[in-house]
C-alpha cells in the first residue's frame, strides 16, 4: 500500500472528513491516511500520532517524501496525549481493536472539547465503541462496512450531540443495535450480511461448546442465544 493506492478501507475512512479538515490520525503508522488527505485537499492539515518509534519514523519519512511537513505534524506519544485540548476538529483512530480505541478515547476525553467528529475503524468489537460514544455524548451519525482482503471492517462516525438520535426502539432493540450497528442494520449491505453469517457460525460453535461443558454459565448462555436470534432475524428478513 502507498499514498497513491490507499486501501479501500482507509479511503472510506478519509471520505468521512469534511473539506479543509484539521484532524489527528492516532496510530498513524506510515501516515498514509493524512498524506493522502492533504495531497487531495490543499486546505487540510493534520497531526499524525504514533506511540511506537518505528512507525513514527516511517510517518516522518512519508511526510518528508511528499513535502507535507508544514501541514502534517508527526508527533510521538500515547493516544490523544499528542494533541492539546481545543486543538483538533476531527479525530481518526483506525486499524486497532475496538477496546483499544475505546481506551484511547476514554483516556484522552479532555482533549475532545473542540472535536466535532470522531471517525473510528475497529478491527474487532465495534460494540465497545458504540457504547463509548453513547455514554460520552457522541451521536453516531453514520456507519459503513467493507470487505477487503478477506477481512470485514466497520467504520463508525460520531459527532457531539444527543446519542439517542441514532437508535430506534431504545427499549427493545437497543442492545442489538449497539452490537450490530443501527445504520448497518438499515443498510443491509452484502459485507454486513457476510459478517452476520460469519458471526452466526461462531456463535453456534460457542453455544455447542458451552452445552458440552460441565458447569453452565446461564447468563452467558442466555446472551449467546439472544445474539443467535438477532443474527437469524437479520439473515431471514
Ligand atoms: C495496525 S496499525 C494501523 C495503522 C493505520 N491507522 C491503519 O488503519 O492502517 C496500528 C498503529 O497504531 C499504533 N498504536 C497502537 N496503540 C497506540 C496508542 N495508544 N497511541 C498511538 N498509536 C498507537 C501502532 O504503533 C501501529 O502503528
PDB file of C-alpha atoms and ligand atoms in Angstrom:
ATOM      1  CA  UNK A   1       0.000   0.000   0.000  1.00  0.00           C
ATOM      2  CA  UNK A   2       1.081   3.590  -0.526  1.00  0.00           C
ATOM      3  CA  UNK A   3      -0.480   7.034  -0.649  1.00  0.00           C
ATOM      4  CA  UNK A   4      -1.452   6.696  -4.306  1.00  0.00           C
ATOM      5  CA  UNK A   5      -3.026   3.299  -3.763  1.00  0.00           C
ATOM      6  CA  UNK A   6      -4.624   3.739  -0.389  1.00  0.00           C
ATOM      7  CA  UNK A   7      -6.558   0.695   0.811  1.00  0.00           C
ATOM      8  CA  UNK A   8     -10.296   0.936   0.202  1.00  0.00           C
ATOM      9  CA  UNK A   9     -10.713   0.772   3.985  1.00  0.00           C
ATOM     10  CA  UNK A  10      -8.583   3.874   4.625  1.00  0.00           C
ATOM     11  CA  UNK A  11     -10.060   5.723   1.628  1.00  0.00           C
ATOM     12  CA  UNK A  12     -13.523   5.175   3.121  1.00  0.00           C
ATOM     13  CA  UNK A  13     -12.309   6.443   6.499  1.00  0.00           C
ATOM     14  CA  UNK A  14     -10.828   9.543   4.827  1.00  0.00           C
ATOM     15  CA  UNK A  15     -14.110  10.105   2.968  1.00  0.00           C
ATOM     16  CA  UNK A  16     -15.824  10.914   6.260  1.00  0.00           C
ATOM     17  CA  UNK A  17     -13.660  14.015   6.784  1.00  0.00           C
ATOM     18  CA  UNK A  18     -15.032  17.377   5.671  1.00  0.00           C
ATOM     19  CA  UNK A  19     -13.102  19.585   3.231  1.00  0.00           C
ATOM     20  CA  UNK A  20     -10.480  21.683   4.997  1.00  0.00           C
ATOM     21  CA  UNK A  21     -10.267  19.250   7.901  1.00  0.00           C
ATOM     22  CA  UNK A  22      -7.910  19.774  10.807  1.00  0.00           C
ATOM     23  CA  UNK A  23      -7.617  16.298  12.209  1.00  0.00           C
ATOM     24  CA  UNK A  24      -5.463  13.939  14.249  1.00  0.00           C
ATOM     25  CA  UNK A  25      -4.810  10.438  12.938  1.00  0.00           C
ATOM     26  CA  UNK A  26      -3.927   8.454  16.051  1.00  0.00           C
ATOM     27  CA  UNK A  27      -1.909   5.283  15.398  1.00  0.00           C
ATOM     28  CA  UNK A  28      -0.947   6.655  12.005  1.00  0.00           C
ATOM     29  CA  UNK A  29       1.777   4.086  11.212  1.00  0.00           C
ATOM     30  CA  UNK A  30       3.158   5.274   7.811  1.00  0.00           C
ATOM     31  CA  UNK A  31       0.931   8.370   7.854  1.00  0.00           C
ATOM     32  CA  UNK A  32      -0.591   7.185   4.572  1.00  0.00           C
ATOM     33  CA  UNK A  33      -4.011   8.483   5.531  1.00  0.00           C
ATOM     34  CA  UNK A  34      -3.036  12.073   6.468  1.00  0.00           C
ATOM     35  CA  UNK A  35      -0.706  12.278   3.421  1.00  0.00           C
ATOM     36  CA  UNK A  36      -3.499  11.086   1.134  1.00  0.00           C
ATOM     37  CA  UNK A  37      -5.967  13.595   2.601  1.00  0.00           C
ATOM     38  CA  UNK A  38      -3.536  16.525   2.426  1.00  0.00           C
ATOM     39  CA  UNK A  39      -2.428  15.683  -1.125  1.00  0.00           C
ATOM     40  CA  UNK A  40      -6.068  15.683  -2.222  1.00  0.00           C
ATOM     41  CA  UNK A  41      -7.217  18.719  -0.221  1.00  0.00           C
ATOM     42  CA  UNK A  42      -4.901  21.757  -0.139  1.00  0.00           C
ATOM     43  CA  UNK A  43      -6.836  23.195   2.836  1.00  0.00           C
ATOM     44  CA  UNK A  44      -6.457  20.113   5.070  1.00  0.00           C
ATOM     45  CA  UNK A  45      -3.991  19.928   7.972  1.00  0.00           C
ATOM     46  CA  UNK A  46      -3.220  17.035  10.273  1.00  0.00           C
ATOM     47  CA  UNK A  47      -1.381  15.640  13.246  1.00  0.00           C
ATOM     48  CA  UNK A  48      -0.102  12.084  12.830  1.00  0.00           C
ATOM     49  CA  UNK A  49       0.231  10.469  16.266  1.00  0.00           C
ATOM     50  CA  UNK A  50       2.284   7.337  16.925  1.00  0.00           C
ATOM     51  CA  UNK A  51       3.276   5.639  20.152  1.00  0.00           C
ATOM     52  CA  UNK A  52       5.999   3.457  18.604  1.00  0.00           C
ATOM     53  CA  UNK A  53       9.292   4.767  17.300  1.00  0.00           C
ATOM     54  CA  UNK A  54       9.400   2.546  14.171  1.00  0.00           C
ATOM     55  CA  UNK A  55       6.025   3.655  12.768  1.00  0.00           C
ATOM     56  CA  UNK A  56       6.778   7.203  13.951  1.00  0.00           C
ATOM     57  CA  UNK A  57       9.950   7.242  11.811  1.00  0.00           C
ATOM     58  CA  UNK A  58       8.025   5.774   8.853  1.00  0.00           C
ATOM     59  CA  UNK A  59       5.441   8.542   9.232  1.00  0.00           C
ATOM     60  CA  UNK A  60       8.163  11.216   9.317  1.00  0.00           C
ATOM     61  CA  UNK A  61       9.720   9.773   6.139  1.00  0.00           C
ATOM     62  CA  UNK A  62       6.406   9.614   4.298  1.00  0.00           C
ATOM     63  CA  UNK A  63       5.536  13.195   5.214  1.00  0.00           C
ATOM     64  CA  UNK A  64       9.003  14.358   4.136  1.00  0.00           C
ATOM     65  CA  UNK A  65       8.734  12.439   0.838  1.00  0.00           C
ATOM     66  CA  UNK A  66       5.608  14.411  -0.082  1.00  0.00           C
ATOM     67  CA  UNK A  67       6.950  17.689   1.334  1.00  0.00           C
ATOM     68  CA  UNK A  68       3.945  17.962   3.614  1.00  0.00           C
ATOM     69  CA  UNK A  69       5.822  18.812   6.850  1.00  0.00           C
ATOM     70  CA  UNK A  70       4.238  22.278   7.005  1.00  0.00           C
ATOM     71  CA  UNK A  71       0.747  20.691   7.042  1.00  0.00           C
ATOM     72  CA  UNK A  72       1.270  17.358   8.813  1.00  0.00           C
ATOM     73  CA  UNK A  73       2.870  17.390  12.232  1.00  0.00           C
ATOM     74  CA  UNK A  74       4.142  13.931  13.212  1.00  0.00           C
ATOM     75  CA  UNK A  75       4.131  13.505  16.999  1.00  0.00           C
ATOM     76  CA  UNK A  76       5.419  10.654  19.177  1.00  0.00           C
ATOM     77  CA  UNK A  77       3.189   9.723  22.103  1.00  0.00           C
ATOM     78  CA  UNK A  78       0.402   7.616  23.537  1.00  0.00           C
ATOM     79  CA  UNK A  79      -3.088   8.126  22.135  1.00  0.00           C
ATOM     80  CA  UNK A  80      -4.561  11.606  22.449  1.00  0.00           C
ATOM     81  CA  UNK A  81      -1.720  12.871  24.658  1.00  0.00           C
ATOM     82  CA  UNK A  82      -0.055  14.174  21.459  1.00  0.00           C
ATOM     83  CA  UNK A  83      -2.750  16.812  20.980  1.00  0.00           C
ATOM     84  CA  UNK A  84      -3.725  19.819  23.073  1.00  0.00           C
ATOM     85  CA  UNK A  85      -7.247  20.455  24.377  1.00  0.00           C
ATOM     86  CA  UNK A  86      -9.137  22.620  21.860  1.00  0.00           C
ATOM     87  CA  UNK A  87      -6.664  21.813  19.110  1.00  0.00           C
ATOM     88  CA  UNK A  88      -8.353  19.440  16.668  1.00  0.00           C
ATOM     89  CA  UNK A  89     -11.674  19.439  14.857  1.00  0.00           C
ATOM     90  CA  UNK A  90     -11.701  15.750  13.885  1.00  0.00           C
ATOM     91  CA  UNK A  91     -10.110  12.579  15.261  1.00  0.00           C
ATOM     92  CA  UNK A  92      -9.426   9.376  13.341  1.00  0.00           C
ATOM     93  CA  UNK A  93      -8.431   6.130  15.056  1.00  0.00           C
ATOM     94  CA  UNK A  94      -8.271   3.207  12.628  1.00  0.00           C
ATOM     95  CA  UNK A  95      -6.909  -0.302  12.322  1.00  0.00           C
ATOM     96  CA  UNK A  96      -6.913  -1.315  16.004  1.00  0.00           C
ATOM     97  CA  UNK A  97      -9.193  -3.401  18.200  1.00  0.00           C
ATOM     98  CA  UNK A  98     -12.357  -1.730  19.486  1.00  0.00           C
ATOM     99  CA  UNK A  99     -11.357  -1.955  23.167  1.00  0.00           C
ATOM    100  CA  UNK A 100      -8.005  -0.254  22.470  1.00  0.00           C
ATOM    101  CA  UNK A 101      -9.708   2.543  20.512  1.00  0.00           C
ATOM    102  CA  UNK A 102     -12.232   2.948  23.308  1.00  0.00           C
ATOM    103  CA  UNK A 103      -9.438   3.144  25.907  1.00  0.00           C
ATOM    104  CA  UNK A 104      -7.625   5.797  23.853  1.00  0.00           C
ATOM    105  CA  UNK A 105     -10.822   7.881  23.675  1.00  0.00           C
ATOM    106  CA  UNK A 106     -11.558   7.389  27.364  1.00  0.00           C
ATOM    107  CA  UNK A 107      -8.032   8.291  28.487  1.00  0.00           C
ATOM    108  CA  UNK A 108      -7.967  11.381  26.290  1.00  0.00           C
ATOM    109  CA  UNK A 109     -11.523  12.612  26.902  1.00  0.00           C
ATOM    110  CA  UNK A 110     -10.280  16.045  27.992  1.00  0.00           C
ATOM    111  CA  UNK A 111      -8.773  16.525  24.513  1.00  0.00           C
ATOM    112  CA  UNK A 112     -12.132  16.229  22.798  1.00  0.00           C
ATOM    113  CA  UNK A 113     -13.664  19.603  23.751  1.00  0.00           C
ATOM    114  CA  UNK A 114     -13.144  21.161  20.306  1.00  0.00           C
ATOM    115  CA  UNK A 115     -13.624  17.914  18.382  1.00  0.00           C
ATOM    116  CA  UNK A 116     -16.663  17.924  16.099  1.00  0.00           C
ATOM    117  CA  UNK A 117     -16.312  14.477  14.598  1.00  0.00           C
ATOM    118  CA  UNK A 118     -14.713  11.191  15.654  1.00  0.00           C
ATOM    119  CA  UNK A 119     -14.142   8.541  12.980  1.00  0.00           C
ATOM    120  CA  UNK A 120     -13.119   5.099  14.175  1.00  0.00           C
ATOM    121  CA  UNK A 121     -12.409   1.868  12.348  1.00  0.00           C
ATOM    122  CA  UNK A 122     -12.202  -1.006  14.818  1.00  0.00           C
ATOM    123  CA  UNK A 123     -10.882  -4.336  13.547  1.00  0.00           C
ATOM    124  CA  UNK A 124     -12.929  -6.170  16.182  1.00  0.00           C
ATOM    125  CA  UNK A 125     -15.631  -5.411  18.762  1.00  0.00           C
ATOM    126  CA  UNK A 126     -17.289  -2.308  17.314  1.00  0.00           C
ATOM    127  CA  UNK A 127     -19.862  -2.616  20.118  1.00  0.00           C
ATOM    128  CA  UNK A 128     -17.372  -1.263  22.664  1.00  0.00           C
ATOM    129  CA  UNK A 129     -17.034   1.923  20.606  1.00  0.00           C
ATOM    130  CA  UNK A 130     -20.765   2.444  20.011  1.00  0.00           C
ATOM    131  CA  UNK A 131     -21.203   2.041  23.764  1.00  0.00           C
ATOM    132  CA  UNK A 132     -18.445   4.567  24.482  1.00  0.00           C
ATOM    133  CA  UNK A 133     -19.951   7.079  22.039  1.00  0.00           C
ATOM    134  CA  UNK A 134     -23.361   6.572  23.631  1.00  0.00           C
ATOM    135  CA  UNK A 135     -22.111   7.055  27.176  1.00  0.00           C
ATOM    136  CA  UNK A 136     -19.985  10.077  26.326  1.00  0.00           C
ATOM    137  CA  UNK A 137     -22.346  12.369  24.425  1.00  0.00           C
ATOM    138  CA  UNK A 138     -21.321  11.393  20.911  1.00  0.00           C
ATOM    139  CA  UNK A 139     -24.124  10.818  18.445  1.00  0.00           C
ATOM    140  CA  UNK A 140     -23.436   8.083  15.902  1.00  0.00           C
ATOM    141  CA  UNK A 141     -24.180   9.787  12.571  1.00  0.00           C
ATOM    142  CA  UNK A 142     -23.034   7.218  10.036  1.00  0.00           C
ATOM    143  CA  UNK A 143     -21.547   3.768   9.644  1.00  0.00           C
ATOM    144  CA  UNK A 144     -20.224   1.699   6.820  1.00  0.00           C
ATOM    145  CA  UNK A 145     -18.792  -1.764   6.408  1.00  0.00           C
ATOM    146  CA  UNK A 146     -16.366  -3.050   3.814  1.00  0.00           C
ATOM    147  CA  UNK A 147     -14.779  -6.358   2.893  1.00  0.00           C
ATOM    148  CA  UNK A 148     -11.132  -6.183   1.869  1.00  0.00           C
ATOM    149  CA  UNK A 149      -8.556  -8.941   1.585  1.00  0.00           C
ATOM    150  CA  UNK A 150     -10.807 -11.449   3.340  1.00  0.00           C
ATOM    151  CA  UNK A 151     -11.470  -9.174   6.326  1.00  0.00           C
ATOM    152  CA  UNK A 152     -14.554  -7.194   7.157  1.00  0.00           C
ATOM    153  CA  UNK A 153     -14.063  -3.703   8.557  1.00  0.00           C
ATOM    154  CA  UNK A 154     -16.584  -1.366  10.155  1.00  0.00           C
ATOM    155  CA  UNK A 155     -16.276   2.421  10.222  1.00  0.00           C
ATOM    156  CA  UNK A 156     -18.187   4.372  12.874  1.00  0.00           C
ATOM    157  CA  UNK A 157     -18.677   8.135  12.595  1.00  0.00           C
ATOM    158  CA  UNK A 158     -19.873  10.199  15.559  1.00  0.00           C
ATOM    159  CA  UNK A 159     -20.469  13.867  16.302  1.00  0.00           C
ATOM    160  CA  UNK A 160     -21.179  15.706  19.516  1.00  0.00           C
ATOM    161  CA  UNK A 161     -24.902  15.593  20.155  1.00  0.00           C
ATOM    162  CA  UNK A 162     -27.742  13.570  21.588  1.00  0.00           C
ATOM    163  CA  UNK A 163     -26.599   9.924  21.465  1.00  0.00           C
ATOM    164  CA  UNK A 164     -30.219   8.706  21.439  1.00  0.00           C
ATOM    165  CA  UNK A 165     -30.718  10.041  17.905  1.00  0.00           C
ATOM    166  CA  UNK A 166     -29.029   7.090  16.227  1.00  0.00           C
ATOM    167  CA  UNK A 167     -31.098   4.422  17.910  1.00  0.00           C
ATOM    168  CA  UNK A 168     -34.712   3.448  17.337  1.00  0.00           C
ATOM    169  CA  UNK A 169     -36.718   1.261  19.711  1.00  0.00           C
ATOM    170  CA  UNK A 170     -34.492   2.150  22.631  1.00  0.00           C
ATOM    171  CA  UNK A 171     -36.451  -0.162  24.891  1.00  0.00           C
ATOM    172  CA  UNK A 172     -36.479  -3.306  22.798  1.00  0.00           C
ATOM    173  CA  UNK A 173     -33.662  -3.339  20.292  1.00  0.00           C
ATOM    174  CA  UNK A 174     -31.025  -1.160  21.859  1.00  0.00           C
ATOM    175  CA  UNK A 175     -28.567  -3.964  22.676  1.00  0.00           C
ATOM    176  CA  UNK A 176     -28.994  -5.448  19.193  1.00  0.00           C
ATOM    177  CA  UNK A 177     -28.291  -2.069  17.580  1.00  0.00           C
ATOM    178  CA  UNK A 178     -25.293  -1.407  19.843  1.00  0.00           C
ATOM    179  CA  UNK A 179     -23.832  -4.717  18.757  1.00  0.00           C
ATOM    180  CA  UNK A 180     -24.648  -4.797  15.058  1.00  0.00           C
ATOM    181  CA  UNK A 181     -24.917  -1.063  14.322  1.00  0.00           C
ATOM    182  CA  UNK A 182     -28.138   0.903  13.708  1.00  0.00           C
ATOM    183  CA  UNK A 183     -27.026   2.208  10.299  1.00  0.00           C
ATOM    184  CA  UNK A 184     -25.550  -1.121   9.205  1.00  0.00           C
ATOM    185  CA  UNK A 185     -28.816  -2.855  10.150  1.00  0.00           C
ATOM    186  CA  UNK A 186     -30.699  -0.417   7.924  1.00  0.00           C
ATOM    187  CA  UNK A 187     -28.230  -0.534   5.016  1.00  0.00           C
ATOM    188  CA  UNK A 188     -28.035  -4.358   4.902  1.00  0.00           C
ATOM    189  CA  UNK A 189     -25.014  -4.290   2.577  1.00  0.00           C
ATOM    190  CA  UNK A 190     -23.538  -7.544   1.288  1.00  0.00           C
ATOM    191  CA  UNK A 191     -20.493  -7.127   3.587  1.00  0.00           C
ATOM    192  CA  UNK A 192     -22.845  -6.767   6.556  1.00  0.00           C
ATOM    193  CA  UNK A 193     -24.800  -9.890   5.637  1.00  0.00           C
ATOM    194  CA  UNK A 194     -21.498 -11.758   5.225  1.00  0.00           C
ATOM    195  CA  UNK A 195     -20.374 -10.561   8.649  1.00  0.00           C
ATOM    196  CA  UNK A 196     -23.647 -11.731  10.194  1.00  0.00           C
ATOM    197  CA  UNK A 197     -23.271 -15.173   8.593  1.00  0.00           C
ATOM    198  CA  UNK A 198     -19.724 -15.482   9.960  1.00  0.00           C
ATOM    199  CA  UNK A 199     -20.853 -14.303  13.411  1.00  0.00           C
ATOM    200  CA  UNK A 200     -23.692 -16.823  13.394  1.00  0.00           C
ATOM    201  CA  UNK A 201     -21.268 -19.683  12.636  1.00  0.00           C
ATOM    202  CA  UNK A 202     -19.022 -18.541  15.502  1.00  0.00           C
ATOM    203  CA  UNK A 203     -21.885 -18.167  17.966  1.00  0.00           C
ATOM    204  CA  UNK A 204     -23.373 -21.576  17.121  1.00  0.00           C
ATOM    205  CA  UNK A 205     -19.933 -23.135  17.609  1.00  0.00           C
ATOM    206  CA  UNK A 206     -19.521 -21.421  21.010  1.00  0.00           C
ATOM    207  CA  UNK A 207     -23.048 -22.452  22.018  1.00  0.00           C
ATOM    208  CA  UNK A 208     -22.300 -26.098  21.238  1.00  0.00           C
ATOM    209  CA  UNK A 209     -19.055 -25.897  23.226  1.00  0.00           C
ATOM    210  CA  UNK A 210     -20.906 -24.377  26.173  1.00  0.00           C
ATOM    211  CA  UNK A 211     -23.566 -27.074  26.117  1.00  0.00           C
ATOM    212  CA  UNK A 212     -20.852 -29.713  26.488  1.00  0.00           C
ATOM    213  CA  UNK A 213     -19.249 -28.005  29.479  1.00  0.00           C
ATOM    214  CA  UNK A 214     -19.929 -29.444  32.921  1.00  0.00           C
ATOM    215  CA  UNK A 215     -20.673 -26.092  34.574  1.00  0.00           C
ATOM    216  CA  UNK A 216     -23.022 -23.886  32.561  1.00  0.00           C
ATOM    217  CA  UNK A 217     -22.932 -20.120  32.921  1.00  0.00           C
ATOM    218  CA  UNK A 218     -26.644 -19.419  32.454  1.00  0.00           C
ATOM    219  CA  UNK A 219     -26.189 -15.691  31.896  1.00  0.00           C
ATOM    220  CA  UNK A 220     -23.662 -16.293  29.111  1.00  0.00           C
ATOM    221  CA  UNK A 221     -25.875 -18.969  27.619  1.00  0.00           C
ATOM    222  CA  UNK A 222     -28.853 -16.607  27.534  1.00  0.00           C
ATOM    223  CA  UNK A 223     -26.750 -13.905  25.920  1.00  0.00           C
ATOM    224  CA  UNK A 224     -25.474 -16.180  23.196  1.00  0.00           C
ATOM    225  CA  UNK A 225     -28.985 -17.478  22.482  1.00  0.00           C
ATOM    226  CA  UNK A 226     -30.182 -13.888  22.227  1.00  0.00           C
ATOM    227  CA  UNK A 227     -27.342 -12.986  19.839  1.00  0.00           C
ATOM    228  CA  UNK A 228     -28.113 -16.003  17.657  1.00  0.00           C
ATOM    229  CA  UNK A 229     -31.738 -14.909  17.490  1.00  0.00           C
ATOM    230  CA  UNK A 230     -30.723 -11.366  16.441  1.00  0.00           C
ATOM    231  CA  UNK A 231     -28.469 -12.739  13.707  1.00  0.00           C
ATOM    232  CA  UNK A 232     -31.212 -15.030  12.451  1.00  0.00           C
ATOM    233  CA  UNK A 233     -33.605 -12.080  12.349  1.00  0.00           C
ATOM    234  CA  UNK A 234     -31.125 -10.207  10.143  1.00  0.00           C
ATOM    235  CA  UNK A 235     -30.438 -13.167   7.872  1.00  0.00           C
ATOM    236  CA  UNK A 236     -34.067 -14.212   7.438  1.00  0.00           C
ATOM    237  CA  UNK A 237     -35.720 -10.830   6.997  1.00  0.00           C
TER     238      UNK A 237
HETATM  239  C1  LIG B   1      -2.311  -1.769  12.730  1.00  0.00           C
HETATM  240  S1  LIG B   1      -1.683  -0.153  12.742  1.00  0.00           S
HETATM  241  C2  LIG B   1      -2.944   0.758  11.901  1.00  0.00           C
HETATM  242  C3  LIG B   1      -2.357   1.883  11.111  1.00  0.00           C
HETATM  243  C4  LIG B   1      -3.370   2.772  10.409  1.00  0.00           C
HETATM  244  N1  LIG B   1      -4.106   3.578  11.365  1.00  0.00           N
HETATM  245  C5  LIG B   1      -4.313   1.943   9.588  1.00  0.00           C
HETATM  246  O1  LIG B   1      -5.508   1.921   9.905  1.00  0.00           O
HETATM  247  O2  LIG B   1      -3.862   1.313   8.633  1.00  0.00           O
HETATM  248  C6  LIG B   1      -1.874   0.385  14.406  1.00  0.00           C
HETATM  249  C7  LIG B   1      -0.902   1.502  14.749  1.00  0.00           C
HETATM  250  O3  LIG B   1      -1.326   2.105  15.963  1.00  0.00           O
HETATM  251  C8  LIG B   1      -0.194   2.360  16.763  1.00  0.00           C
HETATM  252  N2  LIG B   1      -0.695   2.451  18.146  1.00  0.00           N
HETATM  253  C9  LIG B   1      -1.132   1.449  18.946  1.00  0.00           C
HETATM  254  N3  LIG B   1      -1.520   1.923  20.142  1.00  0.00           N
HETATM  255  C10 LIG B   1      -1.349   3.270  20.099  1.00  0.00           C
HETATM  256  C11 LIG B   1      -1.550   4.324  21.021  1.00  0.00           C
HETATM  257  N4  LIG B   1      -2.009   4.092  22.254  1.00  0.00           N
HETATM  258  N5  LIG B   1      -1.256   5.591  20.623  1.00  0.00           N
HETATM  259  C12 LIG B   1      -0.782   5.829  19.400  1.00  0.00           C
HETATM  260  N6  LIG B   1      -0.543   4.878  18.489  1.00  0.00           N
HETATM  261  C13 LIG B   1      -0.829   3.609  18.827  1.00  0.00           C
HETATM  262  C14 LIG B   1       0.748   1.203  16.479  1.00  0.00           C
HETATM  263  O4  LIG B   1       2.081   1.557  16.756  1.00  0.00           O
HETATM  264  C15 LIG B   1       0.514   0.998  14.969  1.00  0.00           C
HETATM  265  O5  LIG B   1       1.401   1.736  14.187  1.00  0.00           O
END
